[in-house]
Amino acid sequence: MGAAVAAFAIAVTATGCGGDSASPSEGGKSKPSVAPDRVEPVNVTTKPEYPVTVGSADGRKVTIASGERIVPLTGSLNEIVFSLGLGAQVVARDVTATFEEAKDLPVVTRGHDVSAESVLSLRPTVVLAETVSGPAESIQQIRDAGIPLVVVKTAKELADVGTRIEAVAKTLGVPAAGTELKERTEARLATVQKDIPQPAEGKKPRVAFLYLRGTASVYLLGGSESGAASLLEAAGAVDAGKESGLKKDFTAITSEALAKAAPDAILVMSKGLDSVGGIDGLIKIPGVAQTPAGMDRRVVSIPDGVLLNYGPRTDQVLKSLVDQLYANGA
């Protein structure tokens, strides 16, 4: 697999890619749940306090004097800001921020490709980026214009959810709201995990995360760095790609790799599944039909924009994953 393909895949999957609804997959064992298209702000009315000086994930110290016009450069960051109760101050969004409150905002980022000109035209008082946001020239152009830009570490696992919420809340002068949102999110995740069925005969279901873009002929199997392992393990499952020894983020799908992973179920993004023609098309990818998941047509589909967001709605993602995975006694 070329480096460009790998970079493209991990950049897109880190925060999801477009689309907020899932279409039922004909012929499958389970149908995907549609993730709620609204966020739920915390019930904290603390007025933001500025100025604030915070550490950016790229090693800089940044001082923010105002949160009047906020530009989050990823869908996950948009979701956090709205959930903190600061949605009225957000003036732009990433293409993956498709929840109802943000959908009419101008798009300034697509697949982590930031349009500096679009950002600057909105006269932001603070910009929130992630470590995957780029290109570097665009980030520097925003900083050269004198706009405070804070980089937040990209999430890779459930443990990152609370840390990111706190970082954003501190940056925007609302640490109390951040504490409330973090505690609410973690409590809801714990509630979902309490209801996970015990695996039959003590055997946890093996789930392979496949990144699919049929229109671009991109068919990848997630490994230990794909970002899906933590979510699958929280659902009481085993990441089949990681367990089979795949150390990288993604590897091109081959019959041999799938046979070694031997998944009982396959996890996909909804638009990815649609791009290959649903479950019928997925089965035609070499090696899929020969896996236990392929023979049983057991596919779990989650909307692209939320699957690997690791934001305030991750409990809903986890619940959808659990509901689909165990719907037929997986």
GROMACS .gro file of N, CA and C in nm, residues 27-179:
model
  459
   27GLY      N    1  -3.013  -0.745   0.333
   27GLY     CA    2  -2.956  -0.878   0.338
   27GLY      C    3  -2.866  -0.902   0.456
   28GLY      N    4  -2.845  -0.802   0.540
   28GLY     CA    5  -2.755  -0.819   0.652
   28GLY      C    6  -2.825  -0.874   0.774
   29LYS      N    7  -2.746  -0.913   0.872
   29LYS     CA    8  -2.800  -0.967   0.996
   29LYS      C    9  -2.855  -0.857   1.085
   30SER      N   10  -2.799  -0.735   1.070
   30SER     CA   11  -2.845  -0.626   1.154
   30SER      C   12  -2.846  -0.498   1.073
   31LYS      N   13  -2.928  -0.403   1.115
   31LYS     CA   14  -2.937  -0.276   1.046
   31LYS      C   15  -2.877  -0.167   1.134
   32PRO      N   16  -2.801  -0.074   1.073
   32PRO     CA   17  -2.733   0.027   1.151
   32PRO      C   18  -2.829   0.124   1.216
   33SER      N   19  -2.796   0.166   1.338
   33SER     CA   20  -2.874   0.267   1.405
   33SER      C   21  -2.830   0.403   1.352
   34VAL      N   22  -2.927   0.493   1.335
   34VAL     CA   23  -2.894   0.627   1.289
   34VAL      C   24  -2.853   0.709   1.410
   35ALA      N   25  -2.730   0.761   1.408
   35ALA     CA   26  -2.682   0.839   1.521
   35ALA      C   27  -2.764   0.967   1.533
   36PRO      N   28  -2.796   1.009   1.653
   36PRO     CA   29  -2.870   1.133   1.671
   36PRO      C   30  -2.800   1.248   1.600
   37ASP      N   31  -2.879   1.335   1.536
   37ASP     CA   32  -2.819   1.442   1.458
   37ASP      C   33  -2.817   1.575   1.534
   38ARG      N   34  -2.831   1.568   1.665
   38ARG     CA   35  -2.819   1.686   1.748
   38ARG      C   36  -2.724   1.659   1.864
   39VAL      N   37  -2.658   1.765   1.908
   39VAL     CA   38  -2.574   1.752   2.027
   39VAL      C   39  -2.652   1.802   2.147
   40GLU      N   40  -2.605   1.768   2.264
   40GLU     CA   41  -2.673   1.806   2.389
   40GLU      C   42  -2.580   1.890   2.475
   41PRO      N   43  -2.599   2.022   2.478
   41PRO     CA   44  -2.512   2.107   2.560
   41PRO      C   45  -2.528   2.075   2.709
   42VAL      N   46  -2.420   2.093   2.783
   42VAL     CA   47  -2.427   2.072   2.927
   42VAL      C   48  -2.507   2.185   2.991
   43ASN      N   49  -2.562   2.157   3.106
   43ASN     CA   50  -2.644   2.255   3.176
   43ASN      C   51  -2.558   2.340   3.271
   44VAL      N   52  -2.462   2.410   3.211
   44VAL     CA   53  -2.374   2.498   3.288
   44VAL      C   54  -2.373   2.634   3.219
   45THR      N   55  -2.400   2.739   3.292
   45THR     CA   56  -2.414   2.872   3.232
   45THR      C   57  -2.299   2.966   3.269
   46THR      N   58  -2.186   2.910   3.306
   46THR     CA   59  -2.072   2.992   3.343
   46THR      C   60  -2.026   3.077   3.225
   47LYS      N   61  -2.005   3.205   3.248
   47LYS     CA   62  -1.959   3.295   3.144
   47LYS      C   63  -1.810   3.270   3.118
   48PRO      N   64  -1.770   3.259   2.991
   48PRO     CA   65  -1.628   3.238   2.962
   48PRO      C   66  -1.540   3.349   3.020
   49GLU      N   67  -1.426   3.308   3.072
   49GLU     CA   68  -1.333   3.404   3.131
   49GLU      C   69  -1.206   3.414   3.046
   50TYR      N   70  -1.176   3.534   3.002
   50TYR     CA   71  -1.056   3.561   2.922
   50TYR      C   72  -0.980   3.678   2.985
   51PRO      N   73  -0.851   3.691   2.954
   51PRO     CA   74  -0.771   3.608   2.864
   51PRO      C   75  -0.732   3.474   2.926
   52VAL      N   76  -0.700   3.379   2.839
   52VAL     CA   77  -0.657   3.246   2.880
   52VAL      C   78  -0.530   3.211   2.804
   53THR      N   79  -0.431   3.158   2.875
   53THR     CA   80  -0.310   3.109   2.810
   53THR      C   81  -0.301   2.959   2.829
   54VAL      N   82  -0.290   2.887   2.718
   54VAL     CA   83  -0.289   2.741   2.724
   54VAL      C   84  -0.174   2.685   2.642
   55GLY      N   85  -0.140   2.560   2.669
   55GLY     CA   86  -0.040   2.490   2.590
   55GLY      C   87  -0.104   2.425   2.470
   56SER      N   88  -0.044   2.445   2.353
   56SER     CA   89  -0.092   2.382   2.230
   56SER      C   90  -0.018   2.251   2.211
   57ALA      N   91  -0.081   2.152   2.148
   57ALA     CA   92  -0.021   2.020   2.131
   57ALA      C   93   0.105   2.023   2.045
   58ASP      N   94   0.130   2.134   1.975
   58ASP     CA   95   0.252   2.145   1.895
   58ASP      C   96   0.363   2.216   1.970
   59GLY      N   97   0.346   2.229   2.103
   59GLY     CA   98   0.453   2.282   2.187
   59GLY      C   99   0.451   2.432   2.209
   60ARG      N  100   0.355   2.502   2.154
   60ARG     CA  101   0.347   2.647   2.170
   60ARG      C  102   0.262   2.686   2.289
   61LYS      N  103   0.282   2.807   2.338
   61LYS     CA  104   0.193   2.867   2.436
   61LYS      C  105   0.109   2.970   2.362
   62VAL      N  106  -0.022   2.962   2.380
   62VAL     CA  107  -0.112   3.049   2.306
   62VAL      C  108  -0.203   3.124   2.403
   63THR      N  109  -0.217   3.254   2.381
   63THR     CA  110  -0.306   3.335   2.463
   63THR      C  111  -0.431   3.373   2.383
   64ILE      N  112  -0.546   3.345   2.440
   64ILE     CA  113  -0.674   3.375   2.375
   64ILE      C  114  -0.739   3.489   2.453
   65ALA      N  115  -0.773   3.595   2.381
   65ALA     CA  116  -0.833   3.712   2.446
   65ALA      C  117  -0.984   3.713   2.433
   66SER      N  118  -1.038   3.637   2.337
   66SER     CA  119  -1.183   3.637   2.314
   66SER      C  120  -1.228   3.508   2.248
   67GLY      N  121  -1.346   3.462   2.285
   67GLY     CA  122  -1.406   3.346   2.221
   67GLY      C  123  -1.531   3.385   2.146
   68GLU      N  124  -1.534   3.509   2.101
   68GLU     CA  125  -1.654   3.561   2.035
   68GLU      C  126  -1.681   3.493   1.901
   69ARG      N  127  -1.573   3.457   1.828
   69ARG     CA  128  -1.588   3.395   1.698
   69ARG      C  129  -1.492   3.275   1.693
   70ILE      N  130  -1.550   3.155   1.710
   70ILE     CA  131  -1.471   3.032   1.722
   70ILE      C  132  -1.476   2.953   1.591
   71VAL      N  133  -1.361   2.904   1.547
   71VAL     CA  134  -1.355   2.818   1.428
   71VAL      C  135  -1.288   2.686   1.466
   72PRO      N  136  -1.366   2.579   1.485
   72PRO     CA  137  -1.310   2.445   1.508
   72PRO      C  138  -1.285   2.379   1.371
   73LEU      N  139  -1.167   2.321   1.353
   73LEU     CA  140  -1.129   2.269   1.222
   73LEU      C  141  -1.157   2.121   1.201
   74THR      N  142  -1.221   2.053   1.298
   74THR     CA  143  -1.262   1.915   1.277
   74THR      C  144  -1.404   1.896   1.330
   75GLY      N  145  -1.468   1.791   1.284
   75GLY     CA  146  -1.603   1.763   1.330
   75GLY      C  147  -1.609   1.736   1.479
   76SER      N  148  -1.510   1.664   1.530
   76SER     CA  149  -1.507   1.632   1.672
   76SER      C  150  -1.494   1.758   1.756
   77LEU      N  151  -1.408   1.851   1.715
   77LEU     CA  152  -1.392   1.976   1.789
   77LEU      C  153  -1.518   2.061   1.782
   78ASN      N  154  -1.584   2.063   1.665
   78ASN     CA  155  -1.714   2.131   1.656
   78ASN      C  156  -1.811   2.075   1.758
   79GLU      N  157  -1.816   1.942   1.766
   79GLU     CA  158  -1.910   1.876   1.855
   79GLU      C  159  -1.881   1.911   2.001
   80ILE      N  160  -1.754   1.916   2.038
   80ILE     CA  161  -1.718   1.950   2.175
   80ILE      C  162  -1.758   2.093   2.208
   81VAL      N  163  -1.729   2.186   2.117
   81VAL     CA  164  -1.761   2.327   2.144
   81VAL      C  165  -1.911   2.346   2.160
   82PHE      N  166  -1.990   2.286   2.073
   82PHE     CA  167  -2.136   2.296   2.085
   82PHE      C  168  -2.185   2.232   2.215
   83SER      N  169  -2.125   2.119   2.251
   83SER     CA  170  -2.167   2.050   2.373
   83SER      C  171  -2.130   2.128   2.498
   84LEU      N  172  -2.030   2.214   2.488
   84LEU     CA  173  -1.993   2.300   2.601
   84LEU      C  174  -2.088   2.419   2.615
   85GLY      N  175  -2.183   2.430   2.522
   85GLY     CA  176  -2.280   2.539   2.528
   85GLY      C  177  -2.235   2.665   2.457
   86LEU      N  178  -2.132   2.654   2.371
   86LEU     CA  179  -2.077   2.771   2.304
   86LEU      C  180  -2.107   2.772   2.154
   87GLY      N  181  -2.209   2.700   2.114
   87GLY     CA  182  -2.243   2.690   1.972
   87GLY      C  183  -2.274   2.824   1.907
   88ALA      N  184  -2.329   2.916   1.981
   88ALA     CA  185  -2.366   3.047   1.925
   88ALA      C  186  -2.244   3.126   1.881
   89GLN      N  187  -2.126   3.091   1.935
   89GLN     CA  188  -2.004   3.163   1.900
   89GLN      C  189  -1.926   3.096   1.786
   90VAL      N  190  -1.973   2.980   1.741
   90VAL     CA  191  -1.903   2.909   1.633
   90VAL      C  192  -1.944   2.967   1.499
   91VAL      N  193  -1.845   3.000   1.415
   91VAL     CA  194  -1.875   3.065   1.287
   91VAL      C  195  -1.837   2.981   1.166
   92ALA      N  196  -1.787   2.858   1.187
   92ALA     CA  197  -1.749   2.772   1.074
   92ALA      C  198  -1.746   2.627   1.120
   93ARG      N  199  -1.735   2.537   1.024
   93ARG     CA  200  -1.731   2.395   1.058
   93ARG      C  201  -1.644   2.318   0.960
   94ASP      N  202  -1.609   2.198   1.003
   94ASP     CA  203  -1.547   2.099   0.916
   94ASP      C  204  -1.660   2.025   0.844
   95VAL      N  205  -1.631   1.967   0.729
   95VAL     CA  206  -1.734   1.898   0.651
   95VAL      C  207  -1.798   1.784   0.729
   96THR      N  208  -1.729   1.728   0.829
   96THR     CA  209  -1.785   1.616   0.906
   96THR      C  210  -1.876   1.660   1.019
   97ALA      N  211  -1.884   1.790   1.046
   97ALA     CA  212  -1.974   1.839   1.151
   97ALA      C  213  -2.113   1.854   1.091
   98THR      N  214  -2.183   1.742   1.084
   98THR     CA  215  -2.311   1.738   1.014
   98THR      C  216  -2.431   1.738   1.107
   99PHE      N  217  -2.408   1.754   1.238
   99PHE     CA  218  -2.521   1.758   1.329
   99PHE      C  219  -2.602   1.885   1.303
  100GLU      N  220  -2.729   1.881   1.342
  100GLU     CA  221  -2.825   1.983   1.301
  100GLU      C  222  -2.783   2.126   1.335
  101GLU      N  223  -2.729   2.146   1.454
  101GLU     CA  224  -2.696   2.282   1.497
  101GLU      C  225  -2.585   2.346   1.414
  102ALA      N  226  -2.500   2.263   1.352
  102ALA     CA  227  -2.385   2.316   1.278
  102ALA      C  228  -2.401   2.310   1.128
  103LYS      N  229  -2.502   2.241   1.078
  103LYS     CA  230  -2.506   2.207   0.936
  103LYS      C  231  -2.513   2.327   0.841
  104ASP      N  232  -2.559   2.441   0.889
  104ASP     CA  233  -2.571   2.558   0.801
  104ASP      C  234  -2.449   2.650   0.807
  105LEU      N  235  -2.350   2.616   0.889
  105LEU     CA  236  -2.229   2.696   0.898
  105LEU      C  237  -2.141   2.675   0.775
  106PRO      N  238  -2.063   2.774   0.735
  106PRO     CA  239  -1.974   2.757   0.620
  106PRO      C  240  -1.865   2.654   0.648
  107VAL      N  241  -1.833   2.573   0.548
  107VAL     CA  242  -1.731   2.469   0.560
  107VAL      C  243  -1.594   2.527   0.526
  108VAL      N  244  -1.498   2.510   0.618
  108VAL     CA  245  -1.362   2.562   0.594
  108VAL      C  246  -1.257   2.451   0.594
  109THR      N  247  -1.299   2.329   0.623
  109THR     CA  248  -1.206   2.216   0.627
  109THR      C  249  -1.272   2.093   0.566
  110ARG      N  250  -1.198   2.020   0.484
  110ARG     CA  251  -1.245   1.894   0.426
  110ARG      C  252  -1.133   1.791   0.435
  111GLY      N  253  -1.159   1.684   0.509
  111GLY     CA  254  -1.059   1.579   0.523
  111GLY      C  255  -0.929   1.631   0.582
  112HIS      N  256  -0.939   1.725   0.674
  112HIS     CA  257  -0.824   1.788   0.741
  112HIS      C  258  -0.748   1.883   0.651
  113ASP      N  259  -0.802   1.912   0.533
  113ASP     CA  260  -0.740   2.007   0.441
  113ASP      C  261  -0.802   2.144   0.469
  114VAL      N  262  -0.726   2.229   0.536
  114VAL     CA  263  -0.777   2.357   0.584
  114VAL      C  264  -0.761   2.466   0.477
  115SER      N  265  -0.869   2.540   0.455
  115SER     CA  266  -0.863   2.657   0.367
  115SER      C  267  -0.836   2.779   0.452
  116ALA      N  268  -0.712   2.824   0.455
  116ALA     CA  269  -0.675   2.939   0.539
  116ALA      C  270  -0.753   3.063   0.497
  117GLU      N  271  -0.771   3.082   0.367
  117GLU     CA  272  -0.844   3.199   0.319
  117GLU      C  273  -0.988   3.200   0.371
  118SER      N  274  -1.052   3.084   0.368
  118SER     CA  275  -1.191   3.075   0.417
  118SER      C  276  -1.197   3.103   0.567
  119VAL      N  277  -1.100   3.050   0.641
  119VAL     CA  278  -1.096   3.072   0.785
  119VAL      C  279  -1.080   3.220   0.816
  120LEU      N  280  -0.982   3.284   0.752
  120LEU     CA  281  -0.953   3.423   0.781
  120LEU      C  282  -1.066   3.517   0.739
  121SER      N  283  -1.140   3.478   0.635
  121SER     CA  284  -1.252   3.563   0.590
  121SER      C  285  -1.362   3.574   0.693
  122LEU      N  286  -1.364   3.481   0.789
  122LEU     CA  287  -1.468   3.480   0.893
  122LEU      C  288  -1.425   3.556   1.018
  123ARG      N  289  -1.308   3.614   1.016
  123ARG     CA  290  -1.257   3.697   1.125
  123ARG      C  291  -1.264   3.625   1.262
  124PRO      N  292  -1.206   3.506   1.272
  124PRO     CA  293  -1.212   3.432   1.399
  124PRO      C  294  -1.130   3.500   1.508
  125THR      N  295  -1.173   3.481   1.632
  125THR     CA  296  -1.093   3.527   1.746
  125THR      C  297  -1.012   3.412   1.805
  126VAL      N  298  -1.048   3.288   1.769
  126VAL     CA  299  -0.971   3.171   1.810
  126VAL      C  300  -1.001   3.055   1.714
  127VAL      N  301  -0.897   2.981   1.679
  127VAL     CA  302  -0.911   2.865   1.591
  127VAL      C  303  -0.862   2.742   1.666
  128LEU      N  304  -0.940   2.634   1.657
  128LEU     CA  305  -0.906   2.507   1.721
  128LEU      C  306  -0.871   2.406   1.612
  129ALA      N  307  -0.750   2.352   1.617
  129ALA     CA  308  -0.705   2.255   1.518
  129ALA      C  309  -0.668   2.124   1.588
  130GLU      N  310  -0.639   2.022   1.508
  130GLU     CA  311  -0.589   1.895   1.561
  130GLU      C  312  -0.451   1.870   1.504
  131THR      N  313  -0.382   1.773   1.559
  131THR     CA  314  -0.247   1.743   1.513
  131THR      C  315  -0.246   1.696   1.368
  132VAL      N  316  -0.361   1.651   1.316
  132VAL     CA  317  -0.367   1.606   1.176
  132VAL      C  318  -0.411   1.718   1.083
  133SER      N  319  -0.446   1.834   1.137
  133SER     CA  320  -0.493   1.945   1.053
  133SER      C  321  -0.378   2.000   0.969
  134GLY      N  322  -0.408   2.037   0.847
  134GLY     CA  323  -0.304   2.089   0.759
  134GLY      C  324  -0.364   2.141   0.630
  135PRO      N  325  -0.281   2.175   0.533
  135PRO     CA  326  -0.136   2.164   0.536
  135PRO      C  327  -0.072   2.263   0.632
  136ALA      N  328   0.055   2.241   0.661
  136ALA     CA  329   0.126   2.326   0.756
  136ALA      C  330   0.125   2.471   0.713
  137GLU      N  331   0.128   2.494   0.581
  137GLU     CA  332   0.127   2.631   0.529
  137GLU      C  333  -0.001   2.704   0.567
  138SER      N  334  -0.113   2.632   0.566
  138SER     CA  335  -0.240   2.695   0.601
  138SER      C  336  -0.244   2.730   0.749
  139ILE      N  337  -0.194   2.639   0.832
  139ILE     CA  338  -0.191   2.665   0.976
  139ILE      C  339  -0.102   2.787   1.006
  140GLN      N  340   0.013   2.792   0.940
  140GLN     CA  341   0.104   2.905   0.962
  140GLN      C  342   0.045   3.036   0.910
  141GLN      N  343  -0.029   3.028   0.799
  141GLN     CA  344  -0.092   3.148   0.744
  141GLN      C  345  -0.193   3.207   0.842
  142ILE      N  346  -0.266   3.120   0.909
  142ILE     CA  347  -0.363   3.167   1.009
  142ILE      C  348  -0.291   3.233   1.126
  143ARG      N  349  -0.183   3.169   1.170
  143ARG     CA  350  -0.105   3.227   1.281
  143ARG      C  351  -0.038   3.358   1.241
  144ASP      N  352   0.012   3.364   1.118
  144ASP     CA  353   0.078   3.486   1.072
  144ASP      C  354  -0.019   3.604   1.068
  145ALA      N  355  -0.147   3.572   1.055
  145ALA     CA  356  -0.249   3.679   1.055
  145ALA      C  357  -0.283   3.727   1.195
  146GLY      N  358  -0.217   3.666   1.295
  146GLY     CA  359  -0.237   3.709   1.433
  146GLY      C  360  -0.353   3.642   1.503
  147ILE      N  361  -0.405   3.536   1.445
  147ILE     CA  362  -0.517   3.465   1.505
  147ILE      C  363  -0.465   3.359   1.603
  148PRO      N  364  -0.510   3.357   1.727
  148PRO     CA  365  -0.469   3.251   1.820
  148PRO      C  366  -0.518   3.115   1.769
  149LEU      N  367  -0.426   3.022   1.752
  149LEU     CA  368  -0.461   2.889   1.703
  149LEU      C  369  -0.405   2.786   1.800
  150VAL      N  370  -0.494   2.704   1.855
  150VAL     CA  371  -0.456   2.602   1.952
  150VAL      C  372  -0.473   2.464   1.889
  151VAL      N  373  -0.368   2.382   1.897
  151VAL     CA  374  -0.373   2.247   1.843
  151VAL      C  375  -0.406   2.150   1.956
  152VAL      N  376  -0.507   2.066   1.932
  152VAL     CA  377  -0.549   1.963   2.028
  152VAL      C  378  -0.505   1.827   1.972
  153LYS      N  379  -0.450   1.744   2.057
  153LYS     CA  380  -0.404   1.612   2.013
  153LYS      C  381  -0.520   1.530   1.957
  154THR      N  382  -0.498   1.469   1.842
  154THR     CA  383  -0.600   1.387   1.777
  154THR      C  384  -0.630   1.263   1.862
  155ALA      N  385  -0.758   1.231   1.874
  155ALA     CA  386  -0.800   1.117   1.956
  155ALA      C  387  -0.774   0.986   1.885
  156LYS      N  388  -0.731   0.886   1.962
  156LYS     CA  389  -0.710   0.752   1.909
  156LYS      C  390  -0.781   0.646   1.991
  157GLU      N  391  -0.830   0.685   2.110
  157GLU     CA  392  -0.894   0.586   2.197
  157GLU      C  393  -0.990   0.655   2.293
  158LEU      N  394  -1.069   0.573   2.361
  158LEU     CA  395  -1.168   0.628   2.454
  158LEU      C  396  -1.106   0.715   2.562
  159ALA      N  397  -0.986   0.680   2.606
  159ALA     CA  398  -0.921   0.757   2.712
  159ALA      C  399  -0.893   0.900   2.670
  160ASP      N  400  -0.893   0.927   2.539
  160ASP     CA  401  -0.866   1.062   2.490
  160ASP      C  402  -0.987   1.154   2.498
  161VAL      N  403  -1.106   1.098   2.513
  161VAL     CA  404  -1.229   1.178   2.509
  161VAL      C  405  -1.228   1.286   2.616
  162GLY      N  406  -1.209   1.247   2.741
  162GLY     CA  407  -1.212   1.343   2.851
  162GLY      C  408  -1.100   1.444   2.842
  163THR      N  409  -0.982   1.399   2.802
  163THR     CA  410  -0.867   1.488   2.790
  163THR      C  411  -0.892   1.598   2.688
  164ARG      N  412  -0.950   1.561   2.575
  164ARG     CA  413  -0.980   1.659   2.469
  164ARG      C  414  -1.087   1.758   2.514
  165ILE      N  415  -1.189   1.708   2.580
  165ILE     CA  416  -1.295   1.796   2.629
  165ILE      C  417  -1.236   1.900   2.724
  166GLU      N  418  -1.153   1.856   2.815
  166GLU     CA  419  -1.092   1.948   2.911
  166GLU      C  420  -1.002   2.050   2.842
  167ALA      N  421  -0.927   2.006   2.741
  167ALA     CA  422  -0.837   2.097   2.670
  167ALA      C  423  -0.914   2.206   2.598
  168VAL      N  424  -1.024   2.168   2.532
  168VAL     CA  425  -1.105   2.266   2.459
  168VAL      C  426  -1.174   2.360   2.557
  169ALA      N  427  -1.227   2.306   2.665
  169ALA     CA  428  -1.297   2.389   2.763
  169ALA      C  429  -1.202   2.491   2.826
  170LYS      N  430  -1.080   2.450   2.856
  170LYS     CA  431  -0.982   2.542   2.914
  170LYS      C  432  -0.947   2.651   2.814
  171THR      N  433  -0.930   2.613   2.688
  171THR     CA  434  -0.896   2.710   2.583
  171THR      C  435  -1.005   2.815   2.567
  172LEU      N  436  -1.130   2.775   2.585
  172LEU     CA  437  -1.243   2.865   2.563
  172LEU      C  438  -1.293   2.928   2.692
  173GLY      N  439  -1.217   2.913   2.799
  173GLY     CA  440  -1.248   2.983   2.923
  173GLY      C  441  -1.365   2.929   3.001
  174VAL      N  442  -1.400   2.802   2.979
  174VAL     CA  443  -1.514   2.743   3.051
  174VAL      C  444  -1.474   2.609   3.115
  175PRO      N  445  -1.377   2.608   3.202
  175PRO     CA  446  -1.331   2.481   3.261
  175PRO      C  447  -1.440   2.408   3.338
  176ALA      N  448  -1.532   2.479   3.402
  176ALA     CA  449  -1.639   2.413   3.476
  176ALA      C  450  -1.730   2.335   3.383
  177ALA      N  451  -1.761   2.394   3.269
  177ALA     CA  452  -1.844   2.324   3.170
  177ALA      C  453  -1.769   2.202   3.117
  178GLY      N  454  -1.636   2.214   3.103
  178GLY     CA  455  -1.556   2.102   3.059
  178GLY      C  456  -1.560   1.986   3.156
  179THR      N  457  -1.551   2.018   3.284
  179THR     CA  458  -1.559   1.913   3.386
  179THR      C  459  -1.694   1.844   3.382
   0.00000   0.00000   0.00000
